[in-house]
């Protein structure tokens, strides 16, 4: 079978499937990466806000409780503010080196500062609670503004507390870098996986496509032979103005024989098509394997004699082996196996048929002394149009559909069909069908 990548149609289709899957996964991964980044940003801002709000609230309550005059910082309040050495102050527990504090009067002028003071940080209005500001070096700071009142509840001004965003910005920058570098790498992996998955998904379709191609070629070949024979016969007749009656009858028999071959081939193809589309409808009835096998041995005796092959039958049970199924299909099943054995058995060979019962199954064994089947070919003999020896099968009228039909029928009846063969020594086909026999003995009956 031609590899998939060597078939242009499937190769291009595989690329399209892999491309579409990669594009879809790329979009999904991009959205997920963006969502992850935004979630991290939101989580850090929430944590930062809670941190500032908690620390600033504690300090605000302490400072506000000792303020007496608007715009004036009492020594007691000054002592509560952090010094230049933050590690000695209560604020040292959390980002002690990054906090700054401003006290503004009601006019928005700075009264005093404490903590870390960035250079070039602009003075902003205290009326806005949350602000993000930037110094002259481009560093960002997040601050909160809280109103201050004196002890007698007069407006004093505002307290602003903020902290540097360098740690947060650096962390988010690293996350962004990882996402930007990881996304292309992930796309490479997704693309490779997409190519493999597309090939894996298309393999059954390609195998079916290849089987259809092979089937079309086989059907064309099988139909061409009888059609060519009929055409040759008609052409020869058209060039004979005075055709004797005996010659005309021979020609008609030739045409009739080829027509019968075509009819049989078409009927077999239709049967296989029905099997593949849906199971064969079975007329549920009790069938007796003893009668089916013995009748077929008698009917096919003439074919065996014409092929100079000895056929024998041995029934190893005297009880009737009953099978629930379609009697016509079971006749077809056993007939195909016996005819196949006769066709592939050389002159003066033997075909031995045995009927037995074991483990609630009726067993039919058809053993021949024919050409045998190589181990590699034993897996293919149930394929349509496959022949172990094409020349011999065509000489005997075989189309290569008999075993495929037999396999389909036995599977429909819940049984199995196996082959044991050795090249040059013959083959044994074993049919097993579920049986409803109640008792049996080892009495042997031989019919030859």
Short mmCIF file of C-alpha atoms in Angstrom, two decimals:
data_model
loop_
_atom_site.label_atom_id
_atom_site.label_comp_id
_atom_site.label_asym_id
_atom_site.label_seq_id
_atom_site.Cartn_x
_atom_site.Cartn_y
_atom_site.Cartn_z
CA UNK A 1 0.00 0.00 0.00
CA UNK A 2 1.32 3.42 -0.93
CA UNK A 3 2.35 5.50 2.14
CA UNK A 4 -0.07 8.28 3.03
CA UNK A 5 2.50 11.04 2.58
CA UNK A 6 3.08 9.96 -1.02
CA UNK A 7 -0.57 10.55 -1.83
CA UNK A 8 -0.90 14.24 -2.69
CA UNK A 9 -4.58 14.48 -1.71
CA UNK A 10 -4.07 13.01 1.75
CA UNK A 11 -0.77 14.83 2.23
CA UNK A 12 -2.37 18.22 1.62
CA UNK A 13 -5.39 17.31 3.71
CA UNK A 14 -3.12 16.29 6.55
CA UNK A 15 -1.35 19.65 6.37
CA UNK A 16 -4.69 21.47 6.43
CA UNK A 17 -5.95 19.51 9.42
CA UNK A 18 -2.69 20.03 11.30
CA UNK A 19 -2.72 23.75 10.44
CA UNK A 20 -6.33 24.25 11.53
CA UNK A 21 -5.77 22.34 14.76
CA UNK A 22 -2.57 24.29 15.48
CA UNK A 23 -4.30 27.61 14.79
CA UNK A 24 -7.20 26.69 17.04
CA UNK A 25 -4.90 25.52 19.82
CA UNK A 26 -2.73 28.62 19.34
CA UNK A 27 -5.77 30.85 19.82
CA UNK A 28 -6.86 28.89 22.89
CA UNK A 29 -3.37 28.98 24.41
CA UNK A 30 -3.05 32.72 23.70
CA UNK A 31 -6.38 33.44 25.38
CA UNK A 32 -5.39 31.24 28.33
CA UNK A 33 -2.00 32.96 28.61
CA UNK A 34 -3.63 36.39 28.51
CA UNK A 35 -6.19 35.31 31.07
CA UNK A 36 -3.48 33.91 33.33
CA UNK A 37 -1.48 37.13 33.09
CA UNK A 38 -4.52 39.28 33.86
CA UNK A 39 -5.42 37.03 36.79
CA UNK A 40 -1.91 37.39 38.23
CA UNK A 41 -2.04 41.18 37.79
CA UNK A 42 -5.43 41.36 39.47
CA UNK A 43 -4.30 39.11 42.34
CA UNK A 44 -1.18 41.20 42.98
CA UNK A 45 -3.12 44.47 42.92
CA UNK A 46 -5.68 43.05 45.32
CA UNK A 47 -2.91 41.90 47.68
CA UNK A 48 -1.14 45.24 47.39
CA UNK A 49 -4.32 47.20 48.10
CA UNK A 50 -5.12 45.11 51.17
CA UNK A 51 -1.55 45.53 52.42
CA UNK A 52 -1.56 49.30 52.00
CA UNK A 53 -5.03 49.67 53.40
CA UNK A 54 -4.15 47.63 56.51
CA UNK A 55 -0.84 49.37 57.29
CA UNK A 56 -2.08 52.86 56.41
CA UNK A 57 -5.26 52.39 58.40
CA UNK A 58 -3.35 51.38 61.52
CA UNK A 59 -0.98 54.33 61.26
CA UNK A 60 -3.80 56.74 60.37
CA UNK A 61 -5.78 55.87 63.49
CA UNK A 62 -2.70 56.28 65.69
CA UNK A 63 -1.68 59.66 64.23
CA UNK A 64 -5.20 61.09 64.05
CA UNK A 65 -5.79 60.43 67.74
CA UNK A 66 -3.02 62.90 68.78
CA UNK A 67 -3.58 65.74 66.28
CA UNK A 68 -4.74 68.98 67.95
CA UNK A 69 -4.23 71.87 65.53
CA UNK A 70 -4.98 71.77 61.77
CA UNK A 71 -1.80 71.81 59.67
CA UNK A 72 0.48 71.24 62.70
CA UNK A 73 2.26 67.99 63.60
CA UNK A 74 2.63 67.57 67.36
CA UNK A 75 5.81 65.90 68.63
CA UNK A 76 3.72 62.96 69.78
CA UNK A 77 2.43 62.44 66.25
CA UNK A 78 5.94 62.84 64.81
CA UNK A 79 7.15 60.03 67.02
CA UNK A 80 4.57 57.72 65.53
CA UNK A 81 5.90 58.25 62.02
CA UNK A 82 8.70 55.96 60.77
CA UNK A 83 12.24 57.26 60.74
CA UNK A 84 14.85 56.94 58.04
CA UNK A 85 15.84 53.58 59.52
CA UNK A 86 12.68 51.58 58.77
CA UNK A 87 13.93 48.41 60.34
CA UNK A 88 13.48 50.00 63.78
CA UNK A 89 9.84 50.84 63.17
CA UNK A 90 6.64 48.86 63.11
CA UNK A 91 6.48 49.22 59.34
CA UNK A 92 9.65 47.18 59.01
CA UNK A 93 7.70 43.92 58.96
CA UNK A 94 6.37 44.53 55.48
CA UNK A 95 8.42 46.07 52.67
CA UNK A 96 10.04 48.46 55.14
CA UNK A 97 12.39 50.04 52.62
CA UNK A 98 9.70 50.70 49.99
CA UNK A 99 7.14 52.72 51.96
CA UNK A 100 6.83 56.50 51.94
CA UNK A 101 4.48 58.72 54.01
CA UNK A 102 3.32 62.30 53.44
CA UNK A 103 1.13 64.46 55.61
CA UNK A 104 -0.67 67.20 53.62
CA UNK A 105 -2.65 70.12 54.96
CA UNK A 106 -6.04 71.05 53.65
CA UNK A 107 -4.42 73.16 50.91
CA UNK A 108 -2.56 70.12 49.58
CA UNK A 109 0.87 71.33 50.80
CA UNK A 110 3.32 68.86 52.30
CA UNK A 111 3.67 69.34 56.06
CA UNK A 112 6.02 66.46 56.82
CA UNK A 113 7.34 63.26 55.31
CA UNK A 114 8.55 59.97 56.67
CA UNK A 115 9.93 56.66 55.49
CA UNK A 116 11.50 56.16 52.10
CA UNK A 117 11.20 59.28 49.88
CA UNK A 118 11.71 58.72 46.14
CA UNK A 119 13.39 61.50 44.20
CA UNK A 120 11.19 63.48 41.87
CA UNK A 121 7.92 62.06 43.13
CA UNK A 122 5.14 64.57 42.37
CA UNK A 123 2.77 65.86 45.03
CA UNK A 124 -0.78 64.74 44.30
CA UNK A 125 -4.16 65.65 45.68
CA UNK A 126 -5.23 63.88 48.83
CA UNK A 127 -8.85 63.83 47.74
CA UNK A 128 -8.23 60.81 45.46
CA UNK A 129 -8.06 57.65 47.56
CA UNK A 130 -6.04 55.37 45.25
CA UNK A 131 -3.36 56.61 42.88
CA UNK A 132 -0.42 55.20 40.94
CA UNK A 133 2.39 57.76 40.46
CA UNK A 134 5.77 57.73 38.77
CA UNK A 135 9.08 59.41 39.73
CA UNK A 136 11.61 61.01 37.40
CA UNK A 137 13.43 57.70 36.95
CA UNK A 138 10.34 55.97 35.71
CA UNK A 139 9.72 53.89 38.85
CA UNK A 140 6.06 53.40 39.73
CA UNK A 141 4.46 53.74 43.16
CA UNK A 142 1.03 52.87 44.45
CA UNK A 143 -0.41 55.08 47.18
CA UNK A 144 -3.50 55.53 49.31
CA UNK A 145 -4.82 58.87 50.67
CA UNK A 146 -6.81 59.03 53.91
CA UNK A 147 -8.37 62.21 55.43
CA UNK A 148 -7.07 63.37 58.85
CA UNK A 149 -9.04 65.16 61.59
CA UNK A 150 -8.09 66.75 64.86
CA UNK A 151 -9.21 65.48 68.21
CA UNK A 152 -12.19 67.83 68.08
CA UNK A 153 -13.06 66.55 64.60
CA UNK A 154 -11.82 69.54 62.61
CA UNK A 155 -10.31 68.81 59.14
CA UNK A 156 -6.55 68.55 59.48
CA UNK A 157 -5.58 67.43 55.94
CA UNK A 158 -4.54 64.06 54.44
CA UNK A 159 -2.13 61.24 55.02
CA UNK A 160 -0.66 59.60 51.95
CA UNK A 161 1.10 56.27 52.17
CA UNK A 162 2.58 54.45 49.22
CA UNK A 163 5.07 51.81 48.29
CA UNK A 164 7.28 50.97 45.32
CA UNK A 165 5.94 48.69 42.57
CA UNK A 166 9.40 47.54 41.47
CA UNK A 167 9.01 44.04 42.92
CA UNK A 168 5.55 43.61 41.40
CA UNK A 169 6.58 45.04 38.03
CA UNK A 170 9.68 42.80 37.92
CA UNK A 171 7.64 39.72 38.77
CA UNK A 172 4.99 40.47 36.15
CA UNK A 173 7.70 41.26 33.59
CA UNK A 174 9.23 37.83 34.21
CA UNK A 175 5.83 36.19 33.90
CA UNK A 176 5.22 38.04 30.63
CA UNK A 177 8.64 36.95 29.33
CA UNK A 178 7.97 33.32 30.22
CA UNK A 179 4.59 33.45 28.48
CA UNK A 180 6.00 35.15 25.38
CA UNK A 181 8.83 32.62 25.11
CA UNK A 182 6.73 29.64 26.17
CA UNK A 183 3.92 30.29 23.69
CA UNK A 184 6.07 29.77 20.55
CA UNK A 185 7.60 26.66 22.11
CA UNK A 186 4.15 25.38 22.95
CA UNK A 187 3.04 26.09 19.38
CA UNK A 188 5.95 24.02 18.04
CA UNK A 189 4.89 21.13 20.28
CA UNK A 190 1.23 21.62 19.31
CA UNK A 191 2.18 21.68 15.63
CA UNK A 192 4.12 18.43 15.95
CA UNK A 193 1.30 16.81 17.90
CA UNK A 194 -1.23 18.12 15.35
CA UNK A 195 0.73 16.58 12.47
CA UNK A 196 0.87 13.24 14.27
CA UNK A 197 -2.79 13.34 15.34
CA UNK A 198 -3.91 14.28 11.83
CA UNK A 199 -2.02 11.31 10.42
CA UNK A 200 -3.37 9.02 13.15
CA UNK A 201 -6.96 10.17 12.55
CA UNK A 202 -6.66 9.90 8.77
CA UNK A 203 -5.02 6.46 8.76
CA UNK A 204 -8.33 4.49 8.89
CA UNK A 205 -9.75 6.74 6.17
CA UNK A 206 -6.66 6.26 4.04
CA UNK A 207 -6.82 2.50 4.52
CA UNK A 208 -10.48 2.52 3.47
CA UNK A 209 -9.59 4.72 0.49
CA UNK A 210 -6.82 2.32 -0.50
CA UNK A 211 -9.18 -0.64 -0.16
CA UNK A 212 -11.72 1.11 -2.38
CA UNK A 213 -9.02 1.78 -4.95
CA UNK A 214 -7.90 -1.84 -4.83
CA UNK A 215 -11.49 -3.03 -4.94
CA UNK A 216 -12.20 -0.90 -8.01
CA UNK A 217 -9.13 -2.25 -9.76
CA UNK A 218 -10.03 -5.85 -8.85
CA UNK A 219 -13.63 -5.48 -10.00
CA UNK A 220 -12.50 -3.93 -13.28
CA UNK A 221 -10.08 -6.81 -13.80
CA UNK A 222 -12.69 -9.45 -12.99
CA UNK A 223 -15.29 -7.89 -15.26
CA UNK A 224 -12.84 -7.37 -18.09
CA UNK A 225 -12.10 -11.08 -18.54
CA UNK A 226 -15.64 -12.33 -19.29
CA UNK A 227 -16.51 -9.15 -21.19
CA UNK A 228 -13.42 -9.56 -23.34
CA UNK A 229 -14.35 -13.19 -24.00
CA UNK A 230 -17.89 -12.22 -25.03
CA UNK A 231 -16.58 -9.40 -27.24
CA UNK A 232 -14.09 -11.72 -28.91
CA UNK A 233 -16.78 -14.32 -29.50
CA UNK A 234 -19.19 -11.77 -30.99
CA UNK A 235 -16.43 -10.34 -33.19
CA UNK A 236 -15.53 -13.77 -34.52
CA UNK A 237 -19.18 -14.53 -35.28
CA UNK A 238 -19.68 -11.24 -37.12
CA UNK A 239 -16.98 -12.26 -39.61
CA UNK A 240 -18.65 -15.59 -40.46
CA UNK A 241 -21.58 -15.13 -42.89
CA UNK A 242 -22.51 -18.82 -43.09
CA UNK A 243 -22.28 -20.11 -39.52
CA UNK A 244 -23.08 -23.82 -38.97
CA UNK A 245 -25.73 -24.58 -36.40
CA UNK A 246 -23.37 -26.59 -34.19
CA UNK A 247 -20.85 -23.75 -34.18
CA UNK A 248 -23.60 -21.27 -33.32
CA UNK A 249 -24.66 -23.40 -30.35
CA UNK A 250 -21.09 -23.55 -29.09
CA UNK A 251 -20.83 -19.78 -29.36
CA UNK A 252 -24.10 -19.32 -27.49
CA UNK A 253 -22.91 -21.66 -24.75
CA UNK A 254 -19.71 -19.64 -24.44
CA UNK A 255 -21.67 -16.42 -24.15
CA UNK A 256 -24.05 -18.00 -21.65
CA UNK A 257 -21.15 -19.28 -19.54
CA UNK A 258 -19.50 -15.87 -19.44
CA UNK A 259 -22.84 -14.25 -18.67
CA UNK A 260 -23.33 -16.67 -15.77
CA UNK A 261 -19.87 -15.80 -14.49
CA UNK A 262 -20.71 -12.09 -14.63
CA UNK A 263 -24.05 -12.67 -12.91
CA UNK A 264 -22.41 -14.66 -10.12
CA UNK A 265 -19.74 -12.02 -9.65
CA UNK A 266 -22.30 -9.19 -9.45
CA UNK A 267 -24.45 -11.20 -7.03
CA UNK A 268 -21.46 -11.85 -4.78
CA UNK A 269 -20.51 -8.18 -4.83
CA UNK A 270 -24.05 -7.14 -3.90
CA UNK A 271 -24.05 -9.65 -1.06
CA UNK A 272 -20.78 -8.30 0.32
CA UNK A 273 -22.09 -4.74 -0.02
CA UNK A 274 -25.16 -5.64 2.04
CA UNK A 275 -22.99 -7.33 4.66
CA UNK A 276 -20.81 -4.24 5.04
CA UNK A 277 -23.76 -1.88 5.15
CA UNK A 278 -25.71 -3.92 7.70
CA UNK A 279 -25.78 -7.48 9.03
CA UNK A 280 -27.35 -10.10 6.81
CA UNK A 281 -31.02 -10.58 7.78
CA UNK A 282 -31.19 -14.07 9.25
CA UNK A 283 -34.33 -16.16 8.98
CA UNK A 284 -34.31 -17.73 12.41
CA UNK A 285 -34.85 -21.46 12.06
CA UNK A 286 -33.35 -24.71 13.26
CA UNK A 287 -30.76 -26.01 10.76
CA UNK A 288 -29.12 -29.44 10.90
CA UNK A 289 -25.42 -29.35 10.12
CA UNK A 290 -25.40 -33.12 9.47
CA UNK A 291 -27.85 -32.73 6.59
CA UNK A 292 -26.19 -29.59 5.21
CA UNK A 293 -22.73 -31.16 5.06
CA UNK A 294 -23.87 -34.54 3.68
CA UNK A 295 -26.03 -32.88 1.00
CA UNK A 296 -23.16 -30.68 -0.15
CA UNK A 297 -20.74 -33.63 -0.28
CA UNK A 298 -23.17 -35.38 -2.66
CA UNK A 299 -23.76 -32.24 -4.74
CA UNK A 300 -20.05 -31.43 -5.11
CA UNK A 301 -18.94 -34.97 -5.82
CA UNK A 302 -19.24 -34.33 -9.55
CA UNK A 303 -17.02 -31.24 -9.26
CA UNK A 304 -14.43 -33.28 -7.34
CA UNK A 305 -14.50 -36.05 -9.95
CA UNK A 306 -14.04 -33.52 -12.75
CA UNK A 307 -11.02 -32.11 -10.88
CA UNK A 308 -9.74 -35.66 -10.23
CA UNK A 309 -9.90 -35.10 -6.49
CA UNK A 310 -11.14 -37.64 -3.92
CA UNK A 311 -13.69 -36.24 -1.47
CA UNK A 312 -14.66 -37.99 1.79
CA UNK A 313 -16.97 -37.19 4.67
CA UNK A 314 -16.77 -38.40 8.28
CA UNK A 315 -19.48 -37.62 10.83
CA UNK A 316 -18.03 -38.09 14.29
CA UNK A 317 -21.40 -37.74 16.07
CA UNK A 318 -24.59 -39.63 15.45
CA UNK A 319 -26.84 -37.01 17.02
CA UNK A 320 -28.17 -34.16 14.90
CA UNK A 321 -26.19 -30.95 15.45
CA UNK A 322 -28.70 -28.12 15.51
CA UNK A 323 -27.83 -24.54 14.65
CA UNK A 324 -30.14 -21.52 14.80
CA UNK A 325 -29.71 -19.49 11.63
CA UNK A 326 -30.40 -19.08 7.92
CA UNK A 327 -30.18 -22.47 6.20
CA UNK A 328 -29.52 -20.94 2.77
CA UNK A 329 -26.61 -18.90 4.12
CA UNK A 330 -25.18 -21.91 5.97
CA UNK A 331 -25.30 -23.92 2.73
CA UNK A 332 -23.43 -21.08 1.03
CA UNK A 333 -20.86 -21.00 3.84
CA UNK A 334 -19.99 -24.71 3.75
CA UNK A 335 -20.20 -24.84 -0.05
CA UNK A 336 -17.69 -22.01 -0.46
CA UNK A 337 -15.17 -23.72 1.82
CA UNK A 338 -15.48 -27.13 0.11
CA UNK A 339 -15.35 -25.64 -3.40
CA UNK A 340 -12.29 -23.62 -2.42
CA UNK A 341 -10.59 -26.80 -1.17
CA UNK A 342 -11.35 -28.64 -4.42
CA UNK A 343 -10.10 -25.78 -6.59
CA UNK A 344 -6.76 -25.55 -4.81
CA UNK A 345 -6.12 -29.29 -4.59
CA UNK A 346 -3.90 -30.80 -7.27
CA UNK A 347 -4.83 -33.84 -9.38
CA UNK A 348 -5.16 -37.11 -7.40
CA UNK A 349 -5.35 -35.09 -4.17
CA UNK A 350 -7.86 -35.50 -1.36
CA UNK A 351 -10.44 -33.32 0.38
CA UNK A 352 -11.53 -34.73 3.75
CA UNK A 353 -14.56 -33.29 5.50
CA UNK A 354 -15.35 -34.02 9.17
CA UNK A 355 -18.27 -33.01 11.37
CA UNK A 356 -17.79 -32.92 15.15
CA UNK A 357 -19.15 -31.29 18.31
CA UNK A 358 -17.19 -29.63 21.12
CA UNK A 359 -17.92 -27.07 23.82
CA UNK A 360 -21.48 -26.34 22.59
CA UNK A 361 -20.27 -25.71 19.05
CA UNK A 362 -20.73 -27.66 15.86
CA UNK A 363 -17.36 -28.00 14.14
CA UNK A 364 -16.84 -28.59 10.42
CA UNK A 365 -13.31 -29.36 9.27
CA UNK A 366 -12.40 -29.23 5.59
CA UNK A 367 -8.90 -30.59 5.02
CA UNK A 368 -7.19 -30.74 1.63
CA UNK A 369 -3.85 -31.86 0.24
CA UNK A 370 -3.56 -28.80 -1.98
CA UNK A 371 -0.87 -26.21 -2.54
CA UNK A 372 -1.07 -24.79 1.00
CA UNK A 373 -0.89 -21.19 2.13
CA UNK A 374 2.21 -19.29 3.22
CA UNK A 375 2.05 -17.79 6.76
CA UNK A 376 2.13 -14.21 5.43
CA UNK A 377 -0.80 -14.92 3.10
CA UNK A 378 -3.01 -16.59 5.71
CA UNK A 379 -4.05 -13.18 7.07
CA UNK A 380 -5.17 -12.00 3.62
CA UNK A 381 -7.07 -14.99 2.25
CA UNK A 382 -10.36 -13.60 3.62
CA UNK A 383 -9.89 -10.31 1.73
CA UNK A 384 -12.01 -9.73 -1.34
CA UNK A 385 -10.48 -10.90 -4.64
CA UNK A 386 -7.37 -12.23 -2.93
CA UNK A 387 -6.08 -15.51 -4.34
CA UNK A 388 -3.17 -17.63 -3.20
CA UNK A 389 -2.67 -18.75 -6.80
CA UNK A 390 -4.42 -16.37 -9.21
CA UNK A 391 -3.81 -18.38 -12.36
CA UNK A 392 -5.20 -21.59 -10.92
CA UNK A 393 -8.21 -19.82 -9.38
CA UNK A 394 -9.13 -18.14 -12.64
CA UNK A 395 -8.67 -21.41 -14.52
CA UNK A 396 -11.18 -23.06 -12.21
CA UNK A 397 -13.54 -20.09 -12.33
CA UNK A 398 -12.82 -18.61 -8.91
CA UNK A 399 -13.36 -14.89 -8.38
CA UNK A 400 -11.66 -14.51 -5.03
CA UNK A 401 -14.88 -13.67 -3.16
CA UNK A 402 -15.76 -17.11 -1.75
CA UNK A 403 -13.78 -16.91 1.48
CA UNK A 404 -14.75 -13.28 2.08
CA UNK A 405 -18.43 -14.26 1.86
CA UNK A 406 -17.87 -17.31 4.08
CA UNK A 407 -16.18 -15.17 6.72
CA UNK A 408 -19.06 -12.67 6.68
CA UNK A 409 -21.70 -15.41 7.00
CA UNK A 410 -19.99 -17.22 9.87
CA UNK A 411 -19.54 -13.96 11.80
CA UNK A 412 -23.21 -13.11 11.29
CA UNK A 413 -24.12 -16.46 12.87
CA UNK A 414 -21.88 -15.82 15.87
CA UNK A 415 -19.26 -18.38 14.86
CA UNK A 416 -15.66 -18.37 13.71
CA UNK A 417 -13.66 -19.45 10.67
CA UNK A 418 -10.01 -20.42 11.08
CA UNK A 419 -7.32 -21.77 8.79
CA UNK A 420 -4.34 -23.99 9.48
CA UNK A 421 -1.98 -24.48 6.58
CA UNK A 422 1.53 -25.45 5.58
CA UNK A 423 2.90 -24.44 2.22
CA UNK A 424 3.05 -27.40 -0.17
CA UNK A 425 1.20 -29.78 2.19
CA UNK A 426 -2.36 -28.51 2.21
CA UNK A 427 -4.79 -26.55 4.38
CA UNK A 428 -7.48 -27.16 6.98
CA UNK A 429 -10.42 -24.76 7.35
CA UNK A 430 -12.32 -25.02 10.64
CA UNK A 431 -15.87 -23.69 10.95
CA UNK A 432 -17.33 -23.33 14.45
CA UNK A 433 -21.01 -22.52 14.94
CA UNK A 434 -22.99 -22.28 18.21
CA UNK A 435 -25.10 -25.42 18.55
CA UNK A 436 -28.04 -26.51 20.66
CA UNK A 437 -27.27 -30.24 20.61
CA UNK A 438 -28.17 -31.99 23.86
CA UNK A 439 -26.06 -35.10 23.76
CA UNK A 440 -23.63 -36.83 21.46
CA UNK A 441 -21.43 -39.89 21.21
CA UNK A 442 -18.17 -40.78 19.57
CA UNK A 443 -19.75 -43.10 17.03
CA UNK A 444 -18.07 -42.56 13.63
CA UNK A 445 -19.92 -42.66 10.35
CA UNK A 446 -17.93 -42.46 7.14
CA UNK A 447 -19.35 -41.54 3.76
CA UNK A 448 -17.12 -41.66 0.69
#
